[in-house]
Short mmCIF file of C-alpha atoms and ligand atoms in Angstrom, two decimals:
data_model
loop_
_atom_site.label_atom_id
_atom_site.label_comp_id
_atom_site.label_asym_id
_atom_site.label_seq_id
_atom_site.Cartn_x
_atom_site.Cartn_y
_atom_site.Cartn_z
CA MET A 1 12.19 5.25 20.06
CA ASN A 2 13.40 1.95 20.09
CA ILE A 3 13.00 0.99 16.75
CA SER A 4 14.36 -2.26 16.72
CA ASP A 5 11.38 -2.72 20.05
CA ASN A 6 8.89 -1.37 18.15
CA ILE A 7 8.92 -3.96 14.93
CA HIS A 8 9.99 -6.84 17.62
CA SER A 9 6.89 -5.90 19.52
CA LEU A 10 4.45 -5.08 16.51
CA LYS A 11 5.23 -8.64 14.76
CA ASN A 12 4.87 -10.15 18.13
CA SER A 13 1.37 -8.71 18.09
CA LEU A 14 -0.16 -9.32 14.70
CA PRO A 15 -1.43 -12.69 13.51
CA PRO A 16 0.62 -14.38 10.55
CA SER A 17 -2.38 -13.11 7.73
CA VAL A 18 -1.27 -9.76 8.51
CA THR A 19 2.10 -8.55 6.78
CA LEU A 20 4.06 -5.28 8.04
CA VAL A 21 5.09 -2.35 5.53
CA ALA A 22 6.89 -0.61 7.51
CA VAL A 23 6.49 3.23 6.42
CA SER A 24 9.35 5.33 6.38
CA LYS A 25 8.87 8.39 4.66
CA THR A 26 10.68 11.64 5.81
CA LYS A 27 13.33 9.23 8.40
CA PRO A 28 16.89 9.14 7.38
CA VAL A 29 18.65 5.49 5.91
CA ASN A 30 19.36 5.31 9.28
CA ASP A 31 16.83 4.47 11.08
CA LEU A 32 15.08 2.16 8.21
CA MET A 33 18.44 0.03 8.96
CA LYS A 34 17.80 0.03 12.72
CA ALA A 35 14.12 -2.27 11.43
CA TYR A 36 16.17 -3.82 8.54
CA GLU A 37 18.41 -5.61 11.23
CA ALA A 38 15.21 -6.03 13.68
CA GLY A 39 14.55 -8.33 10.33
CA GLN A 40 11.93 -5.88 8.38
CA ARG A 41 11.91 -6.25 5.31
CA ILE A 42 9.44 -4.47 3.69
CA PHE A 43 9.48 -0.82 3.91
CA GLY A 44 6.45 1.84 2.51
CA GLU A 45 7.56 5.60 1.53
CA ASN A 46 5.28 7.79 -0.27
CA LYS A 47 7.63 9.25 -2.87
CA ILE A 48 9.40 7.76 -5.84
CA GLN A 49 12.79 9.74 -5.49
CA GLU A 50 13.05 9.58 -2.15
CA MET A 51 12.45 5.73 -2.76
CA ALA A 52 14.74 5.75 -5.36
CA ALA A 53 17.80 7.18 -3.10
CA LYS A 54 16.82 5.03 -0.17
CA SER A 55 16.85 1.13 -2.36
CA GLU A 56 19.90 2.06 -4.30
CA ALA A 57 21.78 3.00 -0.64
CA MET A 58 20.28 -0.32 1.31
CA PRO A 59 20.30 -4.14 0.87
CA LYS A 60 19.00 -5.61 -2.00
CA ASP A 61 16.52 -8.21 -0.48
CA ILE A 62 14.39 -5.19 0.78
CA GLU A 63 10.59 -5.41 -0.77
CA TRP A 64 9.87 -1.27 -1.46
CA HIS A 65 5.85 -0.75 -1.48
CA MET A 66 4.94 2.35 -3.08
CA ILE A 67 1.81 4.22 -0.87
CA GLY A 68 1.29 7.39 -2.00
CA HIS A 69 -0.06 9.16 -4.91
CA VAL A 70 1.59 8.32 -8.27
CA GLN A 71 1.93 10.30 -11.27
CA THR A 72 1.64 8.80 -14.23
CA ASN A 73 5.29 10.72 -15.36
CA LYS A 74 7.43 9.84 -12.65
CA VAL A 75 5.94 5.65 -13.13
CA LYS A 76 9.64 4.90 -15.00
CA TYR A 77 11.80 6.10 -11.86
CA MET A 78 10.46 3.03 -10.37
CA ALA A 79 9.70 0.39 -12.67
CA ALA A 80 12.98 -1.36 -12.16
CA PHE A 81 12.36 -2.10 -8.19
CA VAL A 82 9.06 -1.38 -7.16
CA SER A 83 7.02 -4.26 -5.78
CA LEU A 84 4.05 -3.86 -4.65
CA ILE A 85 2.13 0.05 -5.37
CA HIS A 86 -0.76 0.32 -2.94
CA ALA A 87 -2.72 3.51 -4.68
CA VAL A 88 -3.88 2.79 -7.94
CA ASP A 89 -6.76 4.89 -9.05
CA SER A 90 -6.73 4.85 -12.34
CA LEU A 91 -6.70 2.65 -15.87
CA LYS A 92 -3.96 5.31 -17.25
CA LEU A 93 -1.63 4.23 -14.55
CA LEU A 94 -2.57 1.00 -15.22
CA LEU A 95 -1.50 1.53 -18.66
CA GLU A 96 1.53 3.51 -17.75
CA ILE A 97 2.95 1.05 -15.21
CA ASN A 98 2.22 -1.80 -17.83
CA LYS A 99 4.71 -0.04 -20.05
CA GLN A 100 7.55 0.77 -17.75
CA ALA A 101 7.62 -2.76 -16.07
CA SER A 102 7.50 -4.37 -19.19
CA LYS A 103 10.70 -2.54 -20.28
CA TYR A 104 12.08 -4.65 -17.68
CA SER A 105 10.29 -8.03 -18.30
CA ARG A 106 9.25 -7.52 -14.78
CA THR A 107 5.31 -8.01 -13.18
CA ILE A 108 4.49 -5.23 -10.55
CA ARG A 109 2.09 -5.71 -8.38
CA CYS A 110 -1.30 -3.37 -7.79
CA LEU A 111 -3.40 -2.32 -5.24
CA LEU A 112 -6.91 -0.30 -6.29
CA GLN A 113 -7.50 2.77 -3.46
CA ILE A 114 -10.86 2.97 -2.59
CA LYS A 115 -12.65 5.92 -0.96
CA ILE A 116 -13.50 4.92 2.48
CA ALA A 117 -13.12 8.18 4.32
CA GLU A 118 -16.44 9.99 4.68
CA GLU A 119 -14.02 12.94 4.96
CA GLU A 120 -13.74 14.41 0.88
CA SER A 121 -10.51 13.06 -0.17
CA LYS A 122 -8.75 13.81 -3.78
CA PHE A 123 -7.60 10.57 -4.17
CA GLY A 124 -9.04 6.59 -4.29
CA ILE A 125 -11.96 5.68 -6.55
CA THR A 126 -15.70 4.60 -5.68
CA GLU A 127 -16.85 1.07 -5.76
CA THR A 128 -18.58 1.47 -9.06
CA GLU A 129 -15.51 2.62 -10.27
CA ALA A 130 -13.17 -0.17 -9.42
CA ILE A 131 -15.88 -2.58 -10.67
CA SER A 132 -15.89 -0.85 -14.23
CA LEU A 133 -11.67 -0.61 -14.27
CA LEU A 134 -11.82 -4.79 -13.48
CA LYS A 135 -14.14 -5.19 -16.00
CA ASP A 136 -12.44 -2.86 -19.00
CA PRO A 137 -11.39 -5.72 -21.40
CA ARG A 138 -8.50 -3.03 -21.49
CA LEU A 139 -6.76 -4.64 -18.50
CA LYS A 140 -6.30 -8.65 -19.51
CA GLU A 141 -3.84 -7.12 -22.15
CA LEU A 142 -1.81 -5.36 -19.22
CA SER A 143 0.46 -8.72 -18.49
CA HIS A 144 3.15 -6.65 -16.85
CA VAL A 145 0.66 -5.73 -14.29
CA LYS A 146 -0.83 -7.89 -11.71
CA ILE A 147 -4.40 -5.88 -9.79
CA GLU A 148 -3.80 -8.14 -6.58
CA GLY A 149 -6.31 -6.62 -4.11
CA PHE A 150 -8.05 -2.80 -2.29
CA MET A 151 -5.85 -0.83 -0.29
CA GLY A 152 -8.00 1.94 2.30
CA MET A 153 -7.11 4.80 4.05
CA ALA A 154 -10.12 5.81 6.83
CA THR A 155 -11.20 8.93 8.28
CA PHE A 156 -8.60 10.30 10.54
CA THR A 157 -10.77 10.02 14.00
CA ASP A 158 -11.35 8.11 17.20
CA ASN A 159 -14.43 6.94 16.73
CA THR A 160 -14.18 3.74 16.76
CA GLN A 161 -17.54 3.10 15.31
CA GLN A 162 -16.89 4.27 12.48
CA LEU A 163 -13.43 2.92 11.98
CA LYS A 164 -14.89 -0.04 12.47
CA GLN A 165 -17.86 0.28 9.40
CA GLU A 166 -15.62 2.45 7.13
CA PHE A 167 -12.84 -1.43 7.38
CA SER A 168 -15.59 -3.82 7.89
CA ARG A 169 -17.18 -1.60 4.54
CA LEU A 170 -14.48 -1.87 2.11
CA LYS A 171 -13.86 -6.04 3.70
CA ARG A 172 -16.93 -6.68 2.35
CA PHE A 173 -16.03 -4.82 -0.74
CA TYR A 174 -12.95 -7.22 -0.86
CA ASP A 175 -14.38 -10.06 -0.13
CA LEU A 176 -17.15 -9.83 -3.17
CA ASN A 177 -14.18 -9.59 -5.56
CA LYS A 178 -11.54 -11.42 -3.44
CA GLU A 179 -12.67 -15.06 -6.05
CA ILE A 180 -13.15 -13.40 -9.01
CA TYR A 181 -9.89 -11.95 -9.56
CA HIS A 182 -7.92 -13.94 -7.37
CA PHE A 183 -6.91 -10.78 -4.36
CA LYS A 184 -5.18 -11.89 -2.15
CA THR A 185 -4.69 -8.11 -0.55
CA LEU A 186 -6.54 -6.19 1.49
CA SER A 187 -4.09 -3.44 2.72
CA MET A 188 -5.99 -0.97 5.26
CA GLY A 189 -4.96 -0.06 8.99
CA MET A 190 -2.34 2.70 10.17
CA SER A 191 -0.59 3.30 13.84
CA GLY A 192 -3.69 4.69 15.47
CA ASP A 193 -6.59 2.75 13.24
CA TYR A 194 -3.97 -0.79 12.85
CA LYS A 195 -5.95 -2.80 15.55
CA ILE A 196 -9.35 -2.48 14.29
CA ALA A 197 -8.43 -2.84 10.35
CA ILE A 198 -7.13 -6.52 11.72
CA GLU A 199 -10.46 -6.94 13.75
CA GLU A 200 -12.03 -6.28 10.47
CA GLY A 201 -9.72 -8.75 8.15
CA SER A 202 -6.92 -6.65 6.80
CA THR A 203 -4.24 -8.99 5.40
CA MET A 204 -1.58 -5.49 5.20
CA ILE A 205 -0.73 -2.74 7.71
CA ARG A 206 1.45 0.18 6.57
CA VAL A 207 2.97 1.38 10.00
CA GLY A 208 4.82 4.56 10.22
CA SER A 209 4.85 6.82 13.41
CA ALA A 210 3.93 3.67 16.14
CA ILE A 211 7.80 2.24 14.68
CA PHE A 212 9.67 5.25 13.59
CA GLY A 213 8.17 7.71 15.91
CA GLU A 214 6.13 11.21 15.09
CA ARG A 215 7.77 12.84 11.71
CA ASP A 216 7.60 16.30 11.61
C1 PLP B 1 2.23 7.95 6.33
C2 PLP B 1 0.98 6.76 5.67
C3 PLP B 1 0.72 6.09 6.44
C4 PLP B 1 1.95 5.84 8.39
O1 PLP B 1 1.08 6.58 9.02
P1 PLP B 1 1.10 6.50 10.32
O2 PLP B 1 -0.32 7.46 11.27
O3 PLP B 1 2.64 7.12 10.48
O4 PLP B 1 1.65 4.95 10.27
C5 PLP B 1 -0.31 4.67 5.52
N1 PLP B 1 -0.68 5.30 5.05
C6 PLP B 1 -0.27 5.76 4.17
C7 PLP B 1 -0.72 6.10 2.63
C8 PLP B 1 0.67 6.46 4.23
O5 PLP B 1 0.57 7.86 3.53
#
């Protein structure tokens, strides 16, 4: 795996409207630094402790994205530095993010994770649940969080037709809400399906193994 080459060729192939999150979970800081030296400044992790340790060890101009499920009681460990939380799924979590962000006088960007896969997934909310969350009057009081769009994970499948359908459905839902809530981010697409996700309107892809190699 040549991490630097992978970053360069990925970036060269992306339309300018698409942001690349390099998913570095389980990988050593050495590997992340190779991506950093190739110009990558946005890294995604799914464990708060691991992300905090890496953020300590690495240059300060990096944007750290939490892409995994977040437990309310762990928010405090990332509130000082996390830039975007991809998998928000409840008002309770938003309240806690707001509370912790306020301690640092920061605004933390958030995405709502929408269930799009056919397989039964523990995480994410339905479109209906997302709408009632977005309409909740208590949201207006949260001055330290900014919900800027949606995130979705498609079914783990090679079926291109199915992937297209899942991504295009989320894109349609995103478009319905985009103007109303001033959204700007639709996070969908991973190593195996990011090309399809981009065709279907993704603005942010989360790519791990295609950059850093397979994880153990
Ligand atoms: C691990 C992970 C990715 C990246 O997966 P790859 O297949 O290695 O690109 C993307 N999104 C989420 C939420 C992940 O947990």
